[in-house]
mmCIF file of C-alpha atoms in Angstrom:
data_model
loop_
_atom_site.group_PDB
_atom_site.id
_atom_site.type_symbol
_atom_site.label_atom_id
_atom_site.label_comp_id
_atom_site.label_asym_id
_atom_site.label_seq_id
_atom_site.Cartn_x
_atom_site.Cartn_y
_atom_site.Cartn_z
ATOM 1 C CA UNK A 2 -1.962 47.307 70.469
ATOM 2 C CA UNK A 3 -1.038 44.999 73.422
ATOM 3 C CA UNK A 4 -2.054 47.983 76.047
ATOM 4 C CA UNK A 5 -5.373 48.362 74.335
ATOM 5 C CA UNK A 6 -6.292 44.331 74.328
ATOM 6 C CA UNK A 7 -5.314 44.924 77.894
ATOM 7 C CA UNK A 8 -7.371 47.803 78.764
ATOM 8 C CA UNK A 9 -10.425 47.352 77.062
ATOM 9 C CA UNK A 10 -10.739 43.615 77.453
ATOM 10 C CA UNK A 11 -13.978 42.457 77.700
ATOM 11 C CA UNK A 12 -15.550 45.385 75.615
ATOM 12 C CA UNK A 13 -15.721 43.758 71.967
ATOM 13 C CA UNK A 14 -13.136 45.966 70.641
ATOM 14 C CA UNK A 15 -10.114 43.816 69.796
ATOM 15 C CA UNK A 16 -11.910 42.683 66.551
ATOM 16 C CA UNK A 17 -12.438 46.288 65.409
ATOM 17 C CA UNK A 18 -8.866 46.888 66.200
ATOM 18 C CA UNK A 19 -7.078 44.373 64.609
ATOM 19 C CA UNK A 20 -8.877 44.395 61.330
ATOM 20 C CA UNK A 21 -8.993 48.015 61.456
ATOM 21 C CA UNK A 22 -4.793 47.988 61.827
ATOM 22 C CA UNK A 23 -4.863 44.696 59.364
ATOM 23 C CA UNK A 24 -3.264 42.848 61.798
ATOM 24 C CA UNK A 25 -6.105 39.942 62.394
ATOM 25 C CA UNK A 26 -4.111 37.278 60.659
ATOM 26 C CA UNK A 27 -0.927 38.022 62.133
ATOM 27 C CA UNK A 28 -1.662 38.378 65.705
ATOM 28 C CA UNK A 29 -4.699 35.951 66.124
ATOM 29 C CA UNK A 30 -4.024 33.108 63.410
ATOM 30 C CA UNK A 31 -2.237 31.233 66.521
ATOM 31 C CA UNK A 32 -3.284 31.251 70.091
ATOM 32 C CA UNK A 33 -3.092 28.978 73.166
ATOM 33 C CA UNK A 34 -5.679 28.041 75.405
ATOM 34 C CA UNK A 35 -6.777 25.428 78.004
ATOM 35 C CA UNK A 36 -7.736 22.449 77.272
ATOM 36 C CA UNK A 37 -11.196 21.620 76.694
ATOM 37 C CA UNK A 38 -12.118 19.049 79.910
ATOM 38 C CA UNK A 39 -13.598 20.540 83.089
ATOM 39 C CA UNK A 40 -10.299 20.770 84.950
ATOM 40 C CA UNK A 41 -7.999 20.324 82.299
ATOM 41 C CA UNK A 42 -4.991 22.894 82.355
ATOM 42 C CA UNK A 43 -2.882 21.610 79.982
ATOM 43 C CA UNK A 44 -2.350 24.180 77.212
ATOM 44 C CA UNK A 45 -2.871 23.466 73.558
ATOM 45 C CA UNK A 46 -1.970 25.438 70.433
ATOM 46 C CA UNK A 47 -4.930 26.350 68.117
ATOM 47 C CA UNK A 48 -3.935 27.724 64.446
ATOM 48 C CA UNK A 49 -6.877 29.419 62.411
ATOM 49 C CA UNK A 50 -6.660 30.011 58.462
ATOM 50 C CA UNK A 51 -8.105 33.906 58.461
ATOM 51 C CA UNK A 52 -8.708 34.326 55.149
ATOM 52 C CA UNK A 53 -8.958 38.028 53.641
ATOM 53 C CA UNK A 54 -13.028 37.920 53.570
ATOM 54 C CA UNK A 55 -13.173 37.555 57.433
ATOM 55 C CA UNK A 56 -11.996 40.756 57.830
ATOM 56 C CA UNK A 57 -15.557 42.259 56.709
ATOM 57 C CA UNK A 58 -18.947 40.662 58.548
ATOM 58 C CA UNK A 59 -22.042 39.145 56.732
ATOM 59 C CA UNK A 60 -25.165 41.263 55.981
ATOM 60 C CA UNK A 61 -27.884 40.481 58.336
ATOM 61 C CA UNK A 62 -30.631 38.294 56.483
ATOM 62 C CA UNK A 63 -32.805 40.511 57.867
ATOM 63 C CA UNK A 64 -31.347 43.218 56.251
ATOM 64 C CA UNK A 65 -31.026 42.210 52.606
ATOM 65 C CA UNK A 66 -34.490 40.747 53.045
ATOM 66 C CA UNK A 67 -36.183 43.906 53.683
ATOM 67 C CA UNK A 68 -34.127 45.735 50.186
ATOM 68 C CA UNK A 69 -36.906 46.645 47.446
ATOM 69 C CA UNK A 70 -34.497 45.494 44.822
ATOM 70 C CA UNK A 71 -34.562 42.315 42.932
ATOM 71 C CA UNK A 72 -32.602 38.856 43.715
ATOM 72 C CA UNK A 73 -29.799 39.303 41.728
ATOM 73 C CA UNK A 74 -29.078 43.039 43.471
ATOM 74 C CA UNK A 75 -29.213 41.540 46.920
ATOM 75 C CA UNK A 76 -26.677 38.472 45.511
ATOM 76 C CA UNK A 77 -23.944 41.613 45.068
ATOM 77 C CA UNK A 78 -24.826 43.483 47.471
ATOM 78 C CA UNK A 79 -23.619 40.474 50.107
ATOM 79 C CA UNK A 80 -20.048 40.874 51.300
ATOM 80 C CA UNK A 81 -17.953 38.666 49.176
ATOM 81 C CA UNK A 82 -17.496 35.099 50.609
ATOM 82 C CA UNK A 83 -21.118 35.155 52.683
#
């Protein structure tokens, strides 16, 4: 997992990966980063509550807009928590 992050960094794959090996929460619930001030290199500890409906994405608008079905089919159709 570590030698994929690694090699495909910057592609938009690390999402896929970790929720895809169900490993989002563990590995990325906790990270540290830079501060937030231009210049400011003093590292900070961010925690994140991933809850179990982040590991599926929202339905575009666009998408459940254009469905020929009525209101209450597009309401289930939604990924639960969106």
């Amino acid at each position: 997992m570590a030698e994929r992050s690694r090699e495909y960094y910057g592609e938009g794959y690390r999402w896929y990966d970790l929720v895809r090996t169900q490993k989002w929460n563990e590995l990325a619930s906790s990270y540290r980063i830079g501060g937030s001030n231009y210049g400011d290199h003093t590292p900070v500890t961010v925690t994140r509550t991933i809850q179990p409906y982040h590991y599926l994405r929202p339905i575009p608008q666009v998408q459940l807009d254009r469905m020929d079905v009525s209101a209450d089919v597009k309401a289930t159709y939604q990924n639960p928590g969106y």
